[in-house]
Coordinates of C-alpha atoms in Angstrom, one line a residue:
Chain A
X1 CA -33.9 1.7 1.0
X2 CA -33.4 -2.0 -0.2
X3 CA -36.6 -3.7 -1.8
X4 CA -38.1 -6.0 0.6
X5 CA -39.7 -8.1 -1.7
X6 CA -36.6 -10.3 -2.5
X7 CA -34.0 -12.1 -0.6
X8 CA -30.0 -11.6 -0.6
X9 CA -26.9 -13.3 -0.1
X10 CA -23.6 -12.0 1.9
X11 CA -21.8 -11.8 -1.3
X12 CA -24.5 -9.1 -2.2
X13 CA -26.6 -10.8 -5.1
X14 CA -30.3 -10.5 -4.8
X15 CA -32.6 -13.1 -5.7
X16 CA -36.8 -12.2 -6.2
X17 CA -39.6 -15.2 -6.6
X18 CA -41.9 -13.9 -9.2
X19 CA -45.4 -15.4 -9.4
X20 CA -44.8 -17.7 -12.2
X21 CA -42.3 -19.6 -9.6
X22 CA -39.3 -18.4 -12.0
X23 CA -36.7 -16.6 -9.6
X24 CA -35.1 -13.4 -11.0
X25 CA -31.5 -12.2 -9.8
X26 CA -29.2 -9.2 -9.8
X27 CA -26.9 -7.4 -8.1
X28 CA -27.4 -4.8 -4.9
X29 CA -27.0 -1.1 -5.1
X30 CA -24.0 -1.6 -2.9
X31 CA -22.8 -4.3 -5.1
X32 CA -22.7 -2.1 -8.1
X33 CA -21.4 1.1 -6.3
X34 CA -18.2 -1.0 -5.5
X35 CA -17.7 -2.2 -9.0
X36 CA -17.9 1.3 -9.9
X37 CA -18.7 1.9 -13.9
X38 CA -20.0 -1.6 -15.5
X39 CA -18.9 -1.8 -18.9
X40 CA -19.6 -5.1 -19.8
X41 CA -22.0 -8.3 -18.3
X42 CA -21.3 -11.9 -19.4
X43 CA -24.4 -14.0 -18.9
X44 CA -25.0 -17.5 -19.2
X45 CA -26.6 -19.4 -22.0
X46 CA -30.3 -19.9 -21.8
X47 CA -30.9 -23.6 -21.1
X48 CA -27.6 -23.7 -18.7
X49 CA -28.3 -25.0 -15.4
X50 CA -26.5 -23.5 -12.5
X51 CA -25.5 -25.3 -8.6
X52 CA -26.3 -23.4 -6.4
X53 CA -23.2 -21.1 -4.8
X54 CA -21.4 -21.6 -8.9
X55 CA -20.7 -18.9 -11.3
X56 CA -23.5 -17.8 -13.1
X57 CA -22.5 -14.5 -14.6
X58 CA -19.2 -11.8 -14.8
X59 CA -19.9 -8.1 -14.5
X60 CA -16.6 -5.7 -15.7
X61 CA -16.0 -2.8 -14.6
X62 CA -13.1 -0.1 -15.8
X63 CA -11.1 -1.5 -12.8
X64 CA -12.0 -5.0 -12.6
X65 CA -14.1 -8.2 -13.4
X66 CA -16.0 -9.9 -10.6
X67 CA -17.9 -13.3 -10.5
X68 CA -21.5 -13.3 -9.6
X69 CA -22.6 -16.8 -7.7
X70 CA -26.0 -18.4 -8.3
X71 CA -28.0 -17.6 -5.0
X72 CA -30.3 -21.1 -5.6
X73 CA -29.8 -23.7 -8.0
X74 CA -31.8 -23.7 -10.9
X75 CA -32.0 -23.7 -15.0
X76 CA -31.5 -20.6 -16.7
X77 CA -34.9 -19.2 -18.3
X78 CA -33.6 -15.6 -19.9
X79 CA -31.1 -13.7 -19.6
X80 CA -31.2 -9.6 -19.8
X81 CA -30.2 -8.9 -23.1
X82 CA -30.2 -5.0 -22.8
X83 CA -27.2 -5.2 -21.1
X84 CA -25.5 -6.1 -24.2
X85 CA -25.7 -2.6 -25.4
X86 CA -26.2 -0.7 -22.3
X87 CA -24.2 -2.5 -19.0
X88 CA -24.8 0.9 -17.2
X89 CA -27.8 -0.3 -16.6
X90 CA -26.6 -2.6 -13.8
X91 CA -25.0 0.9 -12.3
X92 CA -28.4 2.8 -12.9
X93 CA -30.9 0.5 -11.5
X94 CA -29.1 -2.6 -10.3
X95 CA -32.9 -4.0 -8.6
X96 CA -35.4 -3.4 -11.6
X97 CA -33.9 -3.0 -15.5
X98 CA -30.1 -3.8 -14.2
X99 CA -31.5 -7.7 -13.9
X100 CA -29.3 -10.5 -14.9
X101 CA -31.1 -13.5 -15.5
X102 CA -33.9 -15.5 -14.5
X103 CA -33.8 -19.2 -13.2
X104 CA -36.5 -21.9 -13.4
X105 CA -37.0 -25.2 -11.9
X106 CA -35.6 -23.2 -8.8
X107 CA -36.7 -24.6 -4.9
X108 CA -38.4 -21.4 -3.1
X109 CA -37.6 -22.7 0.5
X110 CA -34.1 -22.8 -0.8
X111 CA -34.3 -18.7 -1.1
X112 CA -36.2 -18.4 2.0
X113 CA -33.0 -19.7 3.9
X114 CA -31.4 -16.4 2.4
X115 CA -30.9 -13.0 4.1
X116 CA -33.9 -10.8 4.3
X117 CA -33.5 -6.7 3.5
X118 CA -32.8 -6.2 6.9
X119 CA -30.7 -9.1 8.1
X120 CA -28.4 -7.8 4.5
X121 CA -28.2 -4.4 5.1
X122 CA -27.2 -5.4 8.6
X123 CA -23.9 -7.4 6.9
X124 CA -23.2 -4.3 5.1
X125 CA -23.3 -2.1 8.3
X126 CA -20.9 -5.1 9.8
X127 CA -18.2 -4.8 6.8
X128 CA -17.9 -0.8 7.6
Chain B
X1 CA -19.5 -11.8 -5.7
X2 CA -16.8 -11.2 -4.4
X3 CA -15.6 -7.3 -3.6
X4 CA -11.9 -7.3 -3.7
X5 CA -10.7 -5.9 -0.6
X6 CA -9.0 -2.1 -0.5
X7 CA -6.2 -3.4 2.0
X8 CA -3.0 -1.6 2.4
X9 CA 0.4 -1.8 0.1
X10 CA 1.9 -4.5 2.5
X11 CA 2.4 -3.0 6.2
X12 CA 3.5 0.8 4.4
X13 CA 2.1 3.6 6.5
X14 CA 0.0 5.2 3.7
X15 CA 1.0 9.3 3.2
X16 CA -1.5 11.8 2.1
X17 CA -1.5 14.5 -0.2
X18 CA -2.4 18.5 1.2
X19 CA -5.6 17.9 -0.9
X20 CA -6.7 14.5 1.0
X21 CA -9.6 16.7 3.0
X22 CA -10.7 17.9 -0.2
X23 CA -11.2 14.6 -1.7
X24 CA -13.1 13.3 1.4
X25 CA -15.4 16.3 1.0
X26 CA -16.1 15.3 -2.1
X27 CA -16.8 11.5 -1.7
X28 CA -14.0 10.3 -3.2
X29 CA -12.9 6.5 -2.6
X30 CA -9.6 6.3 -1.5
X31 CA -7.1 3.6 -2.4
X32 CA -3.3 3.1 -1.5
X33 CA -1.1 4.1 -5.0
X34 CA 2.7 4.8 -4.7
X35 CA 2.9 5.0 -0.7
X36 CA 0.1 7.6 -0.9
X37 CA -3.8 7.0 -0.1
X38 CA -5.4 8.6 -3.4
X39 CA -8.3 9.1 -5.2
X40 CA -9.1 6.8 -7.6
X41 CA -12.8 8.2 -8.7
X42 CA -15.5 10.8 -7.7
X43 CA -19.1 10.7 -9.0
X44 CA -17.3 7.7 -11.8
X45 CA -14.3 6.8 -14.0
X46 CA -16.1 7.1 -17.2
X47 CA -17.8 10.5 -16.8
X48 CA -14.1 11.5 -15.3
X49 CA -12.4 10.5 -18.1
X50 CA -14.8 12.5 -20.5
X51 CA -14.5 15.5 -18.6
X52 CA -11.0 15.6 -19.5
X53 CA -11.7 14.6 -23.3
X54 CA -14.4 17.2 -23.6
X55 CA -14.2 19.7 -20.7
X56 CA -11.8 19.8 -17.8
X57 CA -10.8 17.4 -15.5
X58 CA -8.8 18.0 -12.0
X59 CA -6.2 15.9 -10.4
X60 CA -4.1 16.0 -7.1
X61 CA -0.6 14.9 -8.4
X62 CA 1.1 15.7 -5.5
X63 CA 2.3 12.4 -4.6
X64 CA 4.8 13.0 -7.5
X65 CA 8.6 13.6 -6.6
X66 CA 9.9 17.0 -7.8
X67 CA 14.2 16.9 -7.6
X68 CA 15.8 20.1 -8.0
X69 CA 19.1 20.0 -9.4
X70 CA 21.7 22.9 -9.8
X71 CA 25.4 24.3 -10.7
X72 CA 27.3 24.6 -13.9
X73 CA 27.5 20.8 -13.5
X74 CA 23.9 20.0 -13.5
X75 CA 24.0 19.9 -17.5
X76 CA 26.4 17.3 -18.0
X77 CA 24.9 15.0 -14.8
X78 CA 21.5 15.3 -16.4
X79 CA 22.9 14.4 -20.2
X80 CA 24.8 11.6 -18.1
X81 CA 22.0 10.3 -16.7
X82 CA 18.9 10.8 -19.0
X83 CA 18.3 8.8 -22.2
X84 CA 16.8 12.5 -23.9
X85 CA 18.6 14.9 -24.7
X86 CA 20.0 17.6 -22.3
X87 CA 22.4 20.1 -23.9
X88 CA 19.8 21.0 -26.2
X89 CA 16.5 21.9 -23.7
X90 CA 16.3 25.7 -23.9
X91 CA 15.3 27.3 -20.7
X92 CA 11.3 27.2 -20.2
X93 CA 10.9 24.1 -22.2
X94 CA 10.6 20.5 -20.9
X95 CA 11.7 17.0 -22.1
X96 CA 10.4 13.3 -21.6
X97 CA 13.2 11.2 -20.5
X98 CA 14.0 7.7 -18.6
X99 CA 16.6 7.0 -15.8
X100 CA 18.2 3.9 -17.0
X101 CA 19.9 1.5 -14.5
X102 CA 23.3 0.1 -16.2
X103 CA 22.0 -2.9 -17.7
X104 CA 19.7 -0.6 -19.8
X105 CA 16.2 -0.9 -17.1
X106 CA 14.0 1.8 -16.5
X107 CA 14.1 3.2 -13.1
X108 CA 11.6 5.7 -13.4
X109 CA 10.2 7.9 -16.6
X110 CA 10.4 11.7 -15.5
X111 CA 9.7 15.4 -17.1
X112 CA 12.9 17.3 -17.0
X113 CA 12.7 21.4 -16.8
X114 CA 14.9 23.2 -17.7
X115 CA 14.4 26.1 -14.8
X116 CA 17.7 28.2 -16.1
X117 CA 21.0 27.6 -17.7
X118 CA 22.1 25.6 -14.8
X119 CA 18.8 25.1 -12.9
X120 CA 16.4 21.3 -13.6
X121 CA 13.6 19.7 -12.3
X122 CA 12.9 16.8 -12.7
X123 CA 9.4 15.1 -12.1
X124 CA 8.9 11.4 -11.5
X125 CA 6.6 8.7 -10.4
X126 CA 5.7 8.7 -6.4
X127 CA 6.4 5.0 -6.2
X128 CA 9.8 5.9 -7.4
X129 CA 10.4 9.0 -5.5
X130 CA 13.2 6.5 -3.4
X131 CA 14.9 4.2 -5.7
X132 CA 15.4 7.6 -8.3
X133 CA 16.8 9.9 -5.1
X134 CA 19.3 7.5 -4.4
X135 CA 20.1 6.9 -8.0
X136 CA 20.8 10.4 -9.0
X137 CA 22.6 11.1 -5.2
X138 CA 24.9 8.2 -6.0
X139 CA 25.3 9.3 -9.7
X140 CA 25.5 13.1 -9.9
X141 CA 28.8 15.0 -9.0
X142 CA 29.9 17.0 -5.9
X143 CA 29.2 20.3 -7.6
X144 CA 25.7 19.5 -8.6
X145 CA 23.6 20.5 -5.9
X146 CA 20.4 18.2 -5.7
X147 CA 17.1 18.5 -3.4
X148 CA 14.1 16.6 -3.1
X149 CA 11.5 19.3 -3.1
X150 CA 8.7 16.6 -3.4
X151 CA 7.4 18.0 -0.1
X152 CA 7.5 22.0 -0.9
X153 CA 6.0 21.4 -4.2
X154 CA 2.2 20.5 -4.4
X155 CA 0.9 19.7 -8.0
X156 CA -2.4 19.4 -9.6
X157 CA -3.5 19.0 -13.1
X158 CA -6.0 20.1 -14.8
X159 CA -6.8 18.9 -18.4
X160 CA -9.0 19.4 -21.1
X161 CA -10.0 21.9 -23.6
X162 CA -12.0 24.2 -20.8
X163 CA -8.7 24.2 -18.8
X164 CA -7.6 27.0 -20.6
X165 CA -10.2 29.6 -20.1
X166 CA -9.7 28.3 -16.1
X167 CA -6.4 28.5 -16.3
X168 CA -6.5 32.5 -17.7
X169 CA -9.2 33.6 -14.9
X170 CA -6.9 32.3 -12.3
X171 CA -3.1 33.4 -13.5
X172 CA -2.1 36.5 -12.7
X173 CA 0.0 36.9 -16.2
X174 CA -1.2 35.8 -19.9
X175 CA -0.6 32.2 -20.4
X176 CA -1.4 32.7 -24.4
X177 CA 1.4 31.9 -26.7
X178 CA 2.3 28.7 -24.3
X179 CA 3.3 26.1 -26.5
X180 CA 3.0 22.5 -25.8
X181 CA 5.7 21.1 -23.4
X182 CA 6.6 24.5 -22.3
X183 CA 6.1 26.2 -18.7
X184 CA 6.6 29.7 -16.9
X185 CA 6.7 31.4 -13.9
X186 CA 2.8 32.7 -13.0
X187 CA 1.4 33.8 -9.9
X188 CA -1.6 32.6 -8.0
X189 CA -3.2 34.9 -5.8
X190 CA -0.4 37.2 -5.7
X191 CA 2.5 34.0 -5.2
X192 CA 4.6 32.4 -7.8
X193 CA 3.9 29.6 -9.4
X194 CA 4.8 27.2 -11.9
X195 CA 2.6 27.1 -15.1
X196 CA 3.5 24.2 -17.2
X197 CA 1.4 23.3 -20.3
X198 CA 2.1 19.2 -20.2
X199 CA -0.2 16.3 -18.8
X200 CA -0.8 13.1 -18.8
X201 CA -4.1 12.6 -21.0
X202 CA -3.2 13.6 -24.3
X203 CA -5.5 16.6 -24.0
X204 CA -4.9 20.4 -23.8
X205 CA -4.0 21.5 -20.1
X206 CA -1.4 22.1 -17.6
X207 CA 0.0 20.8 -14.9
X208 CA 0.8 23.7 -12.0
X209 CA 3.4 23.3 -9.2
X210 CA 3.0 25.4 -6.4
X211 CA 3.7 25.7 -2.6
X212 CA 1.8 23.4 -0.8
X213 CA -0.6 26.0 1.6
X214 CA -2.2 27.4 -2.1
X215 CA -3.0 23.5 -3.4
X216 CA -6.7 23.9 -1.4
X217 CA -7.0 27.1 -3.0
X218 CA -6.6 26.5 -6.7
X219 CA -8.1 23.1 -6.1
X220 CA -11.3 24.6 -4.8
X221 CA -10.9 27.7 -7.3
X222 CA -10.9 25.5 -10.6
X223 CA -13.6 23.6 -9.1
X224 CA -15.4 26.7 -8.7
X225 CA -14.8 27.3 -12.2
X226 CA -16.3 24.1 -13.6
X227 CA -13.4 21.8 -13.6
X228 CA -14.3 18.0 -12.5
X229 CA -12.7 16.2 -9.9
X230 CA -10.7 12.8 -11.2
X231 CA -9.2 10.4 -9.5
X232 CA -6.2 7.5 -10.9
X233 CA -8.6 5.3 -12.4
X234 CA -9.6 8.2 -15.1
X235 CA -6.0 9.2 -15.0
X236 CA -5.2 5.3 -16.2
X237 CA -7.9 5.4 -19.0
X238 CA -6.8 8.4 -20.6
X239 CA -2.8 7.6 -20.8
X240 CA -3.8 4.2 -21.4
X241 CA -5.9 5.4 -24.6
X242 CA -3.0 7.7 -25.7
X243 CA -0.6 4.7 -25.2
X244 CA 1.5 6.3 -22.9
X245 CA 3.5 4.1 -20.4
X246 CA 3.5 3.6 -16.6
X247 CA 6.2 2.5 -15.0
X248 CA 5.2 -0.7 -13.0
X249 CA 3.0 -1.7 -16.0
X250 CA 5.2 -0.7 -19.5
X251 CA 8.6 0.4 -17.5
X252 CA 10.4 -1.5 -15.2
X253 CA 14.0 -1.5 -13.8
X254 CA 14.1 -5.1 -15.5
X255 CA 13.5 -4.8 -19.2
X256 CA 15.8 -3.0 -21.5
X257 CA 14.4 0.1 -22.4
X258 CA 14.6 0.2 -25.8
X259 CA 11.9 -2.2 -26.0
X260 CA 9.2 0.1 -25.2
X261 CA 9.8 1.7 -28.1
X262 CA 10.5 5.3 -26.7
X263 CA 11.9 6.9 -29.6
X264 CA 10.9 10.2 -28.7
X265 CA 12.7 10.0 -25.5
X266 CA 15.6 8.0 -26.2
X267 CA 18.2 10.0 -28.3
X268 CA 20.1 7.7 -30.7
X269 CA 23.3 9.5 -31.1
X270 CA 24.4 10.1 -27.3
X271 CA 26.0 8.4 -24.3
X272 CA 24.3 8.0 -21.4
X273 CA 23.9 5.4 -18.0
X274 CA 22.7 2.2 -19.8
X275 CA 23.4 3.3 -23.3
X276 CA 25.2 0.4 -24.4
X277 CA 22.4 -2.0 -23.7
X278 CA 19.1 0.4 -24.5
X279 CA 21.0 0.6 -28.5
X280 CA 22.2 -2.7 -28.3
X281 CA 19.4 -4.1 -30.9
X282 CA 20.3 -7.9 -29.6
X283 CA 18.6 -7.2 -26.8
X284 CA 15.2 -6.6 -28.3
X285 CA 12.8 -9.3 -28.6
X286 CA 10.2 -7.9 -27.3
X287 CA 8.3 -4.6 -28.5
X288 CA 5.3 -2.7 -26.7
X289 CA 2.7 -3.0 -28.9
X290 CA -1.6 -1.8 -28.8
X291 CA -4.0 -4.0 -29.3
X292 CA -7.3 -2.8 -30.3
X293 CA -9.7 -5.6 -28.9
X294 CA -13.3 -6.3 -30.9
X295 CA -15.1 -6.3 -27.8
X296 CA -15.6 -4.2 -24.2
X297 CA -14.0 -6.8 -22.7
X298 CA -10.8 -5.7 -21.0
X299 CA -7.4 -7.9 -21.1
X300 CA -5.8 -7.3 -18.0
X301 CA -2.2 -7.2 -17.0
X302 CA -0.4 -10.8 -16.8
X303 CA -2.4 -12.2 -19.6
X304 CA -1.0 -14.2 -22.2
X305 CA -1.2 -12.9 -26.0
X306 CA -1.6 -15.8 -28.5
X307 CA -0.8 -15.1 -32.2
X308 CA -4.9 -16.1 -33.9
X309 CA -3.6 -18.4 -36.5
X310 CA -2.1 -21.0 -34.3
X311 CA -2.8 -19.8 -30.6
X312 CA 0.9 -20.0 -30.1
X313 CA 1.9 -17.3 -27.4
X314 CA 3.9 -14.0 -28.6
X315 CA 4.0 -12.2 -25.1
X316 CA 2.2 -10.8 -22.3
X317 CA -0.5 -7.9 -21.2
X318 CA 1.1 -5.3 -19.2
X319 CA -1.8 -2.6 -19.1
X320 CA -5.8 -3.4 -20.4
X321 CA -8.9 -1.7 -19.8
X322 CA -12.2 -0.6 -21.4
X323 CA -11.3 3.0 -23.4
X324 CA -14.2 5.5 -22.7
X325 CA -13.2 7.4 -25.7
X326 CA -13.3 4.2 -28.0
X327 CA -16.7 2.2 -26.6
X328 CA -14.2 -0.9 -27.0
X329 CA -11.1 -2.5 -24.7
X330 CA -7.8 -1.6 -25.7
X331 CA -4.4 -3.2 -24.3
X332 CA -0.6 -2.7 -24.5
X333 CA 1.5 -5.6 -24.3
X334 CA 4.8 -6.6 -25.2
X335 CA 5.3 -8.7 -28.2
X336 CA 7.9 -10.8 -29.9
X337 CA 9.3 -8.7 -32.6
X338 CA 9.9 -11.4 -34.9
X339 CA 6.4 -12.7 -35.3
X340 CA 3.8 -9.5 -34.0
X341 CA 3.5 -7.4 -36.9
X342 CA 0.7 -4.1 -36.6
X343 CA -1.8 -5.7 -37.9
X344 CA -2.3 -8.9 -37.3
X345 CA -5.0 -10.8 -35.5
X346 CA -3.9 -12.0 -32.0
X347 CA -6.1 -13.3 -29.3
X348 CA -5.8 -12.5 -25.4
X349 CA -6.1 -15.7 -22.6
X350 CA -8.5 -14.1 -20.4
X351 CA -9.4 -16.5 -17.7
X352 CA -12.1 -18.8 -19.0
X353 CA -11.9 -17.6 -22.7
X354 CA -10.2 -16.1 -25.2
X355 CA -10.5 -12.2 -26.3
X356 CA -10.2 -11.2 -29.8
X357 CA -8.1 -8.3 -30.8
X358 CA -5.8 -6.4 -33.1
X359 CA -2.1 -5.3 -33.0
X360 CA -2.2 -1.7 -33.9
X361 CA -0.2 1.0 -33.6
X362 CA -0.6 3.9 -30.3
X363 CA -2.4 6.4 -29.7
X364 CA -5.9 4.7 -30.1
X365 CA -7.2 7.7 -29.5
X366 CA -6.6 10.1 -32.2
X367 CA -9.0 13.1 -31.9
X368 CA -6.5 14.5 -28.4
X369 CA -6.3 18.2 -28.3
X370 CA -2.8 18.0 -26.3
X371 CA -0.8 19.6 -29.2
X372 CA -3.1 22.0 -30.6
X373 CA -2.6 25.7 -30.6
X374 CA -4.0 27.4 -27.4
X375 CA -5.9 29.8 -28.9
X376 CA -8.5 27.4 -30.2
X377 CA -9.3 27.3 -27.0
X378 CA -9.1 30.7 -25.8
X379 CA -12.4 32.1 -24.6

């Protein structure tokens, strides 16, 4: 079941408000069980801003490297640095310790535009 | 981001293998590869590729073309044709060898078996199961009789050190005493087969050829036995960490084959198709090289090697990925002889930035079991 407390885009990043305003952001289960084994995540510098819809990080996998697109635009506040050592992580819990990085300065009504759980798993149903 | 789509090898109906319900039953994504619609990973590439460094690992390589060639002229055709030598095989021993075009190209690397005096196979690469029948119909003489058996013969590998305690509970006759690159009759449930102790990963194993209604059988019975199902990617990992070539990546019909630096499989002192330009040492400026890269950041085919002192470009990626074995990227690429030396510091254009690395010299992986004695492994 996908988390409900976060919004997603079509091209399967999810995006979560946390109370301090700060918006965290990953990818989906599905996301990662395309990629297949991660084996490396570039992540952006901390202070970078990010447009909305730009690259904001690269996950690798044996096969290949994909982009990942900032869902909102914002400043980047951290980065997950465990994935430095351990990019499985992304493959082993791509919504909680899989985490990329965290924006600031980011508008919430621009992630409420965003898919919900339902209206995302619905676009995955679609692309079978 | 963006999920690459699995489309089809343009417009080709895709073929499958007599194991293709077997993979669907367990899970495995499909992709097109070589006019066939294969497995390229189970459960995952990484824990597949270990399996076959550390366990056993199962493949379906029955998209692979099996030619069966025969008469007292067979010999000299073959010694004609491939750039290893022929006359020499004994019977129950195999050889690596290329089919050269005749401006010295690789059409397609192949296994040759030596069935009997007068009796081959040869094995090749599914995507050049066409271009090498018509080469060796057009090339080998009247009295040789040649057949493509591609679709009698089903194949599956199975590799790693547990392969050979699998292998003994399932042959009928003793496989000890099999040295490496050698093969025998067996039998399987009461049938001949063909028991032949080669591979693809560097590791201990075998690769059996058998008729195609016993491929579900042995699939399922080394399964049974603990073996783990692998698909292509795992396959690419480990001959990509032993530095072993793929045509379409280190081989093709367009560069001279003595640039891949097969000296193992090209004999120096004989004629053959191609000959004069696969010795012609004019014609080398380019060498297949490894390169160990610092990071787990792959290079990927295409990219552009650049020497590190002065970024000025020495030649191109053909194969990269992240080696399982090594917790690092590895690539081969070929580079200009004249200024790549093992050993020095080259850096890979990768897209937005630049991937530092080492030319070194294959295997990268160095710990392979594939030549060991088989009793070492013998339960």
């Amino acid at each position: 079941m996908l988390p409900t407390d976060r919004k997603y885009t079509k091209s399967h990043e999810w995006i979560k408000i946390e109370a301090d305003g700060t918006a965290t952001i990953g990818i989906t289960d599905y996301a990662q069980g395309e990629l297949g084994d991660i084996t490396f995540v570039e992540l952006p510098e901390v202070g970078e801003r990010k447009p909305a819809g730009e690259v904001c990080a690269e996950v690798e996998s044996v096969k290949a490297a994909s982009d990942i697109y900032a869902p909102v635009s914002g400043l980047v506040a951290a980065v997950n640095e465990d994935l430095d050592g351990s990019p499985e992580l992304v493959n082993q819990s791509p919504f909680e310790q899989g985490w990329l990085l965290r924006l600031s300065e980011v508008d919430a009504s621009a992630a409420d535009q965003l898919l919900d759980a339902a209206a995302y798993e619905a676009t995955l149903r679609e692309a079978e | 981001m963006e999920i690459k789509s699995r489309g089809n090898e343009a417009g080709a109906e895709l073929r499958r293998t007599p194991l293709y319900r077997q993979h669907l039953r367990l899970g495995a994504r499909m992709a097109p590869f070589g006019g066939f619609e294969m497995p390229i990973q189970y459960r995952g590439i990484v824990e597949e590729h270990q399996a076959a460094r550390r366990q056993a690992a199962l493949f379906d390589t029955c998209h692979m073309g099996e030619f069966h060639l025969s008469g007292t002229t067979a010999v000299a055709d073959l010694q004609r044709l491939l750039t290893c030598q022929v006359e020499t095989l004994p019977v129950g021993r195999c050889r690596y060898g290329l089919l050269c075009n005749e401006a010295g190209g690789v059409i397609d690397d192949l296994l040759l078996y030596r069935l009997a005096t007068d009796e081959f196979m040869l094995v090749g690469n599914s995507a050049r199961r066409q271009p090498d029948w018509l080469w060796l119909r057009r090339h080998v003489g009247r009295q040789t009789r040649l057949l493509d058996q591609s679709e009698e013969i089903a194949k599956i590998d199975l590799q790693g050190p547990a392969a050979v305690p699998i292998a003994i509970r399932l042959m009928g006759e003793p496989i000890d005493n099999m040295v490496f690159y050698s093969f025998r009759k067996n039998r399987y449930r009461d049938r001949e087969i063909l028991l032949s102790r080669t591979g693809y990963t560097g590791e201990i194993g075998f690769e059996f050829y058998l008729p195609v209604d016993l491929a579900e059988p042995l699939w399922n019975d080394c399964l049974e036995l603990g073996a783990a199902p692998a698909g292509l990617g795992a396959r690419d990992t480990l001959r990509l960490e032993m530095g072993m070539p793929l045509h379409g990546h280190e081989l093709s019909e367009n560069r001279v084959a003595g640039e891949a630096g097969l000296g193992r499989a090209i004999a120096a002192d004989k004629k053959f198709v191609g000959s004069d330009k696969v010795h012609d040492k004019s014609l080398l400026k380019q060498s297949l090289q490894g390169i160990l890269l610092t990071d787990r950041r792959a290079a990927r085919q295409g990219q552009t090697v650049l020497r590190a002192e002065d970024e000025r470009e020495i030649g191109t990626v053909t194969s990269g990925s992240f080696a399982p074995s090594l917790g690092r990227a590895v690539a081969l690429a070929y580079l200009d002889r004249e200024t790549a030396k093992v050993g020095d510091r080259i850096l890979v254009a990768a897209g937005r930035r630049r991937l530092e690395g080492q030319v070194v010299e294959p295997p990268f992986y160095r710990k392979a079991t594939g030549r060991a004695k088989l009793a070492r492994f013998m339960p």
